[in-house]
């Protein structure tokens, strides 16, 4: 059954939104996030301090897309208020591994005794800090923070060795607002 579907996302105090065509920019006290929302049957508009998503005569596909759009906007609003944090643990059992940040690269030296350091290009908009045995990735955009953490974890992937013995690497221990099981 086709019904008109309208969802409203209220902006919190201190958060402003700006809409230019299909580009939505959300600014807050802790940063700015922008995203393009394109769908032929879904209209995105601003009414006061609300982001309004409207789909006239929405089918099942438009209902799922409007739900996705709503989640993205809510993540944007939450991210500019309090940035998303991912934590990774540096595990080096066989060789002492050193991790450092230089510019927009994360450099992993002496991983499994390798002579050539492994380098990870950091995604723009992510802030990475190395604190002892922990790497902290922070960003106002949840996708940027998650992608950066995933790139760091996959740079330390071990192939052609027994994973039960060679457990060295950088592993995600905490995702944004979620604690990982050990």
PDB file of C-alpha atoms in Angstrom:
ATOM      1  CA  UNK A   1       0.000   0.000   0.000  1.00  0.00           C
ATOM      2  CA  UNK A   2       1.344   3.386  -0.974  1.00  0.00           C
ATOM      3  CA  UNK A   3       1.192   6.072   1.690  1.00  0.00           C
ATOM      4  CA  UNK A   4       2.809   9.461   2.065  1.00  0.00           C
ATOM      5  CA  UNK A   5       5.783   9.039   4.372  1.00  0.00           C
ATOM      6  CA  UNK A   6       7.255  11.905   6.377  1.00  0.00           C
ATOM      7  CA  UNK A   7      10.060  11.709   8.928  1.00  0.00           C
ATOM      8  CA  UNK A   8      11.349  14.629  10.972  1.00  0.00           C
ATOM      9  CA  UNK A   9      14.716  14.707  12.721  1.00  0.00           C
ATOM     10  CA  UNK A  10      14.971  17.470  15.300  1.00  0.00           C
ATOM     11  CA  UNK A  11      18.324  19.198  15.661  1.00  0.00           C
ATOM     12  CA  UNK A  12      19.647  19.551  19.194  1.00  0.00           C
ATOM     13  CA  UNK A  13      20.705  22.856  20.741  1.00  0.00           C
ATOM     14  CA  UNK A  14      23.939  24.172  19.221  1.00  0.00           C
ATOM     15  CA  UNK A  15      23.552  22.126  16.021  1.00  0.00           C
ATOM     16  CA  UNK A  16      22.733  23.817  12.722  1.00  0.00           C
ATOM     17  CA  UNK A  17      21.996  22.362   9.308  1.00  0.00           C
ATOM     18  CA  UNK A  18      22.415  23.822   5.859  1.00  0.00           C
ATOM     19  CA  UNK A  19      20.957  22.346   2.671  1.00  0.00           C
ATOM     20  CA  UNK A  20      22.382  23.148  -0.757  1.00  0.00           C
ATOM     21  CA  UNK A  21      20.673  21.092  -3.449  1.00  0.00           C
ATOM     22  CA  UNK A  22      21.179  17.514  -2.285  1.00  0.00           C
ATOM     23  CA  UNK A  23      24.159  18.290  -0.002  1.00  0.00           C
ATOM     24  CA  UNK A  24      23.299  18.443   3.708  1.00  0.00           C
ATOM     25  CA  UNK A  25      25.867  20.052   6.029  1.00  0.00           C
ATOM     26  CA  UNK A  26      25.477  19.681   9.779  1.00  0.00           C
ATOM     27  CA  UNK A  27      27.595  21.877  12.068  1.00  0.00           C
ATOM     28  CA  UNK A  28      27.964  21.516  15.785  1.00  0.00           C
ATOM     29  CA  UNK A  29      30.289  22.335  18.661  1.00  0.00           C
ATOM     30  CA  UNK A  30      32.654  19.406  17.902  1.00  0.00           C
ATOM     31  CA  UNK A  31      32.843  19.511  14.103  1.00  0.00           C
ATOM     32  CA  UNK A  32      31.114  19.555  10.755  1.00  0.00           C
ATOM     33  CA  UNK A  33      29.813  16.679   8.618  1.00  0.00           C
ATOM     34  CA  UNK A  34      28.396  16.828   5.107  1.00  0.00           C
ATOM     35  CA  UNK A  35      26.656  14.179   3.021  1.00  0.00           C
ATOM     36  CA  UNK A  36      24.825  14.004  -0.296  1.00  0.00           C
ATOM     37  CA  UNK A  37      21.287  12.599  -0.196  1.00  0.00           C
ATOM     38  CA  UNK A  38      20.078  11.689  -3.689  1.00  0.00           C
ATOM     39  CA  UNK A  39      16.926   9.756  -4.448  1.00  0.00           C
ATOM     40  CA  UNK A  40      14.387  10.564  -7.173  1.00  0.00           C
ATOM     41  CA  UNK A  41      11.337  10.065  -4.941  1.00  0.00           C
ATOM     42  CA  UNK A  42      12.577  11.359  -1.563  1.00  0.00           C
ATOM     43  CA  UNK A  43      12.668  15.075  -0.779  1.00  0.00           C
ATOM     44  CA  UNK A  44      15.029  16.407   1.889  1.00  0.00           C
ATOM     45  CA  UNK A  45      14.211  19.844   3.323  1.00  0.00           C
ATOM     46  CA  UNK A  46      14.795  22.042   6.351  1.00  0.00           C
ATOM     47  CA  UNK A  47      11.919  23.415   8.410  1.00  0.00           C
ATOM     48  CA  UNK A  48      13.114  25.509  11.319  1.00  0.00           C
ATOM     49  CA  UNK A  49      15.359  23.304  13.451  1.00  0.00           C
ATOM     50  CA  UNK A  50      14.199  20.061  11.804  1.00  0.00           C
ATOM     51  CA  UNK A  51      15.426  18.032   8.853  1.00  0.00           C
ATOM     52  CA  UNK A  52      12.350  16.716   7.034  1.00  0.00           C
ATOM     53  CA  UNK A  53      12.388  13.634   4.805  1.00  0.00           C
ATOM     54  CA  UNK A  54       9.272  13.270   2.650  1.00  0.00           C
ATOM     55  CA  UNK A  55       8.283  10.577   0.151  1.00  0.00           C
ATOM     56  CA  UNK A  56       4.884  10.919  -1.539  1.00  0.00           C
ATOM     57  CA  UNK A  57       3.182   7.567  -2.220  1.00  0.00           C
ATOM     58  CA  UNK A  58       6.125   5.626  -0.819  1.00  0.00           C
ATOM     59  CA  UNK A  59       6.642   2.016  -1.826  1.00  0.00           C
ATOM     60  CA  UNK A  60       8.623  -0.532   0.165  1.00  0.00           C
ATOM     61  CA  UNK A  61      11.888   0.653  -1.427  1.00  0.00           C
ATOM     62  CA  UNK A  62      11.284   4.288  -0.544  1.00  0.00           C
ATOM     63  CA  UNK A  63      10.425   3.273   3.025  1.00  0.00           C
ATOM     64  CA  UNK A  64      13.755   1.479   3.402  1.00  0.00           C
ATOM     65  CA  UNK A  65      15.663   4.379   1.815  1.00  0.00           C
ATOM     66  CA  UNK A  66      13.966   6.954   4.035  1.00  0.00           C
ATOM     67  CA  UNK A  67      14.932   4.831   7.056  1.00  0.00           C
ATOM     68  CA  UNK A  68      18.548   4.802   5.857  1.00  0.00           C
ATOM     69  CA  UNK A  69      18.498   8.562   5.272  1.00  0.00           C
ATOM     70  CA  UNK A  70      17.067   9.076   8.760  1.00  0.00           C
ATOM     71  CA  UNK A  71      19.833   6.971  10.332  1.00  0.00           C
ATOM     72  CA  UNK A  72      22.508   8.884   8.421  1.00  0.00           C
ATOM     73  CA  UNK A  73      21.123  12.254   9.535  1.00  0.00           C
ATOM     74  CA  UNK A  74      20.872  11.085  13.162  1.00  0.00           C
ATOM     75  CA  UNK A  75      24.494   9.858  13.031  1.00  0.00           C
ATOM     76  CA  UNK A  76      25.549  13.226  11.616  1.00  0.00           C
ATOM     77  CA  UNK A  77      23.742  15.130  14.382  1.00  0.00           C
ATOM     78  CA  UNK A  78      25.203  12.880  17.089  1.00  0.00           C
ATOM     79  CA  UNK A  79      28.722  13.078  15.616  1.00  0.00           C
ATOM     80  CA  UNK A  80      28.932  16.883  15.616  1.00  0.00           C
ATOM     81  CA  UNK A  81      27.894  16.911  19.281  1.00  0.00           C
ATOM     82  CA  UNK A  82      30.254  14.165  20.489  1.00  0.00           C
ATOM     83  CA  UNK A  83      32.794  12.657  18.044  1.00  0.00           C
ATOM     84  CA  UNK A  84      32.879   8.925  17.377  1.00  0.00           C
ATOM     85  CA  UNK A  85      35.813   7.042  18.919  1.00  0.00           C
ATOM     86  CA  UNK A  86      37.338   3.740  17.806  1.00  0.00           C
ATOM     87  CA  UNK A  87      40.102   2.100  19.840  1.00  0.00           C
ATOM     88  CA  UNK A  88      42.632  -0.420  18.568  1.00  0.00           C
ATOM     89  CA  UNK A  89      45.072  -2.488  20.633  1.00  0.00           C
ATOM     90  CA  UNK A  90      48.631  -3.022  19.474  1.00  0.00           C
ATOM     91  CA  UNK A  91      49.618  -6.666  20.048  1.00  0.00           C
ATOM     92  CA  UNK A  92      53.247  -7.653  19.477  1.00  0.00           C
ATOM     93  CA  UNK A  93      54.266 -10.992  20.935  1.00  0.00           C
ATOM     94  CA  UNK A  94      57.168 -11.987  18.690  1.00  0.00           C
ATOM     95  CA  UNK A  95      58.856  -8.737  17.676  1.00  0.00           C
ATOM     96  CA  UNK A  96      58.640  -5.334  19.393  1.00  0.00           C
ATOM     97  CA  UNK A  97      56.473  -3.313  17.015  1.00  0.00           C
ATOM     98  CA  UNK A  98      56.499   0.496  16.966  1.00  0.00           C
ATOM     99  CA  UNK A  99      53.550   2.536  15.694  1.00  0.00           C
ATOM    100  CA  UNK A 100      53.653   6.258  14.963  1.00  0.00           C
ATOM    101  CA  UNK A 101      51.686   8.924  13.125  1.00  0.00           C
ATOM    102  CA  UNK A 102      53.478  11.159  10.613  1.00  0.00           C
ATOM    103  CA  UNK A 103      51.310  13.651   8.728  1.00  0.00           C
ATOM    104  CA  UNK A 104      48.432  11.751   7.159  1.00  0.00           C
ATOM    105  CA  UNK A 105      50.111   8.327   7.504  1.00  0.00           C
ATOM    106  CA  UNK A 106      50.280   5.732  10.255  1.00  0.00           C
ATOM    107  CA  UNK A 107      53.620   3.895  10.172  1.00  0.00           C
ATOM    108  CA  UNK A 108      54.025   0.406  11.635  1.00  0.00           C
ATOM    109  CA  UNK A 109      57.707  -0.541  12.022  1.00  0.00           C
ATOM    110  CA  UNK A 110      59.187  -3.996  12.722  1.00  0.00           C
ATOM    111  CA  UNK A 111      55.888  -5.858  12.215  1.00  0.00           C
ATOM    112  CA  UNK A 112      56.874  -9.556  12.472  1.00  0.00           C
ATOM    113  CA  UNK A 113      60.500  -8.494  11.959  1.00  0.00           C
ATOM    114  CA  UNK A 114      59.861  -6.972   8.518  1.00  0.00           C
ATOM    115  CA  UNK A 115      62.534  -4.554   7.326  1.00  0.00           C
ATOM    116  CA  UNK A 116      60.120  -2.380   5.325  1.00  0.00           C
ATOM    117  CA  UNK A 117      57.597  -0.469   7.467  1.00  0.00           C
ATOM    118  CA  UNK A 118      53.899  -0.847   6.712  1.00  0.00           C
ATOM    119  CA  UNK A 119      52.109   2.431   6.015  1.00  0.00           C
ATOM    120  CA  UNK A 120      48.430   3.282   6.253  1.00  0.00           C
ATOM    121  CA  UNK A 121      47.072   6.390   4.552  1.00  0.00           C
ATOM    122  CA  UNK A 122      44.593   7.981   6.958  1.00  0.00           C
ATOM    123  CA  UNK A 123      41.172   9.059   5.739  1.00  0.00           C
ATOM    124  CA  UNK A 124      40.689  12.837   5.656  1.00  0.00           C
ATOM    125  CA  UNK A 125      38.697  14.008   8.663  1.00  0.00           C
ATOM    126  CA  UNK A 126      39.991  11.377  11.084  1.00  0.00           C
ATOM    127  CA  UNK A 127      42.266  12.177  14.004  1.00  0.00           C
ATOM    128  CA  UNK A 128      44.589   9.349  15.046  1.00  0.00           C
ATOM    129  CA  UNK A 129      46.628   9.211  18.273  1.00  0.00           C
ATOM    130  CA  UNK A 130      48.960   6.504  19.528  1.00  0.00           C
ATOM    131  CA  UNK A 131      48.952   6.205  23.321  1.00  0.00           C
ATOM    132  CA  UNK A 132      51.214   3.394  24.497  1.00  0.00           C
ATOM    133  CA  UNK A 133      49.647   0.094  23.404  1.00  0.00           C
ATOM    134  CA  UNK A 134      46.490   1.765  22.086  1.00  0.00           C
ATOM    135  CA  UNK A 135      45.543   3.595  18.883  1.00  0.00           C
ATOM    136  CA  UNK A 136      42.632   6.034  19.215  1.00  0.00           C
ATOM    137  CA  UNK A 137      40.717   7.089  16.080  1.00  0.00           C
ATOM    138  CA  UNK A 138      38.344  10.055  16.461  1.00  0.00           C
ATOM    139  CA  UNK A 139      36.031  11.710  13.927  1.00  0.00           C
ATOM    140  CA  UNK A 140      32.699  13.515  13.766  1.00  0.00           C
ATOM    141  CA  UNK A 141      31.728  11.246  10.839  1.00  0.00           C
ATOM    142  CA  UNK A 142      31.082   7.642  11.934  1.00  0.00           C
ATOM    143  CA  UNK A 143      31.965   6.272   8.500  1.00  0.00           C
ATOM    144  CA  UNK A 144      35.334   8.062   8.397  1.00  0.00           C
ATOM    145  CA  UNK A 145      36.233   6.812  11.880  1.00  0.00           C
ATOM    146  CA  UNK A 146      35.186   3.247  11.075  1.00  0.00           C
ATOM    147  CA  UNK A 147      36.957   3.187   7.707  1.00  0.00           C
ATOM    148  CA  UNK A 148      40.194   4.493   9.231  1.00  0.00           C
ATOM    149  CA  UNK A 149      40.113   1.870  12.009  1.00  0.00           C
ATOM    150  CA  UNK A 150      39.410  -0.882   9.476  1.00  0.00           C
ATOM    151  CA  UNK A 151      42.326   0.230   7.268  1.00  0.00           C
ATOM    152  CA  UNK A 152      44.686   0.128  10.257  1.00  0.00           C
ATOM    153  CA  UNK A 153      43.476  -3.326  11.272  1.00  0.00           C
ATOM    154  CA  UNK A 154      43.752  -4.745   7.743  1.00  0.00           C
ATOM    155  CA  UNK A 155      47.277  -3.327   7.283  1.00  0.00           C
ATOM    156  CA  UNK A 156      48.437  -5.766   9.968  1.00  0.00           C
ATOM    157  CA  UNK A 157      46.792  -8.804   8.397  1.00  0.00           C
ATOM    158  CA  UNK A 158      48.932 -11.956   8.579  1.00  0.00           C
ATOM    159  CA  UNK A 159      48.924 -14.470   5.735  1.00  0.00           C
ATOM    160  CA  UNK A 160      50.664 -17.830   5.328  1.00  0.00           C
ATOM    161  CA  UNK A 161      51.217 -18.277   9.068  1.00  0.00           C
ATOM    162  CA  UNK A 162      49.310 -20.022  11.832  1.00  0.00           C
ATOM    163  CA  UNK A 163      46.918 -17.411  13.305  1.00  0.00           C
ATOM    164  CA  UNK A 164      46.845 -19.246  16.645  1.00  0.00           C
ATOM    165  CA  UNK A 165      50.571 -18.675  17.135  1.00  0.00           C
ATOM    166  CA  UNK A 166      51.197 -15.397  15.282  1.00  0.00           C
ATOM    167  CA  UNK A 167      48.664 -13.116  16.908  1.00  0.00           C
ATOM    168  CA  UNK A 168      50.604  -9.911  16.327  1.00  0.00           C
ATOM    169  CA  UNK A 169      48.784  -6.923  14.845  1.00  0.00           C
ATOM    170  CA  UNK A 170      46.435  -4.035  15.597  1.00  0.00           C
ATOM    171  CA  UNK A 171      42.937  -5.138  16.550  1.00  0.00           C
ATOM    172  CA  UNK A 172      39.760  -3.094  17.060  1.00  0.00           C
ATOM    173  CA  UNK A 173      38.761  -3.342  20.730  1.00  0.00           C
ATOM    174  CA  UNK A 174      36.085  -0.648  20.852  1.00  0.00           C
ATOM    175  CA  UNK A 175      33.810   0.607  18.114  1.00  0.00           C
ATOM    176  CA  UNK A 176      31.782   3.819  18.268  1.00  0.00           C
ATOM    177  CA  UNK A 177      29.531   3.478  21.339  1.00  0.00           C
ATOM    178  CA  UNK A 178      30.055  -0.321  21.456  1.00  0.00           C
ATOM    179  CA  UNK A 179      32.416  -2.493  23.492  1.00  0.00           C
ATOM    180  CA  UNK A 180      33.876  -5.525  21.710  1.00  0.00           C
ATOM    181  CA  UNK A 181      34.001  -8.962  23.296  1.00  0.00           C
ATOM    182  CA  UNK A 182      37.415 -10.408  24.067  1.00  0.00           C
TER     183      UNK A 182
END
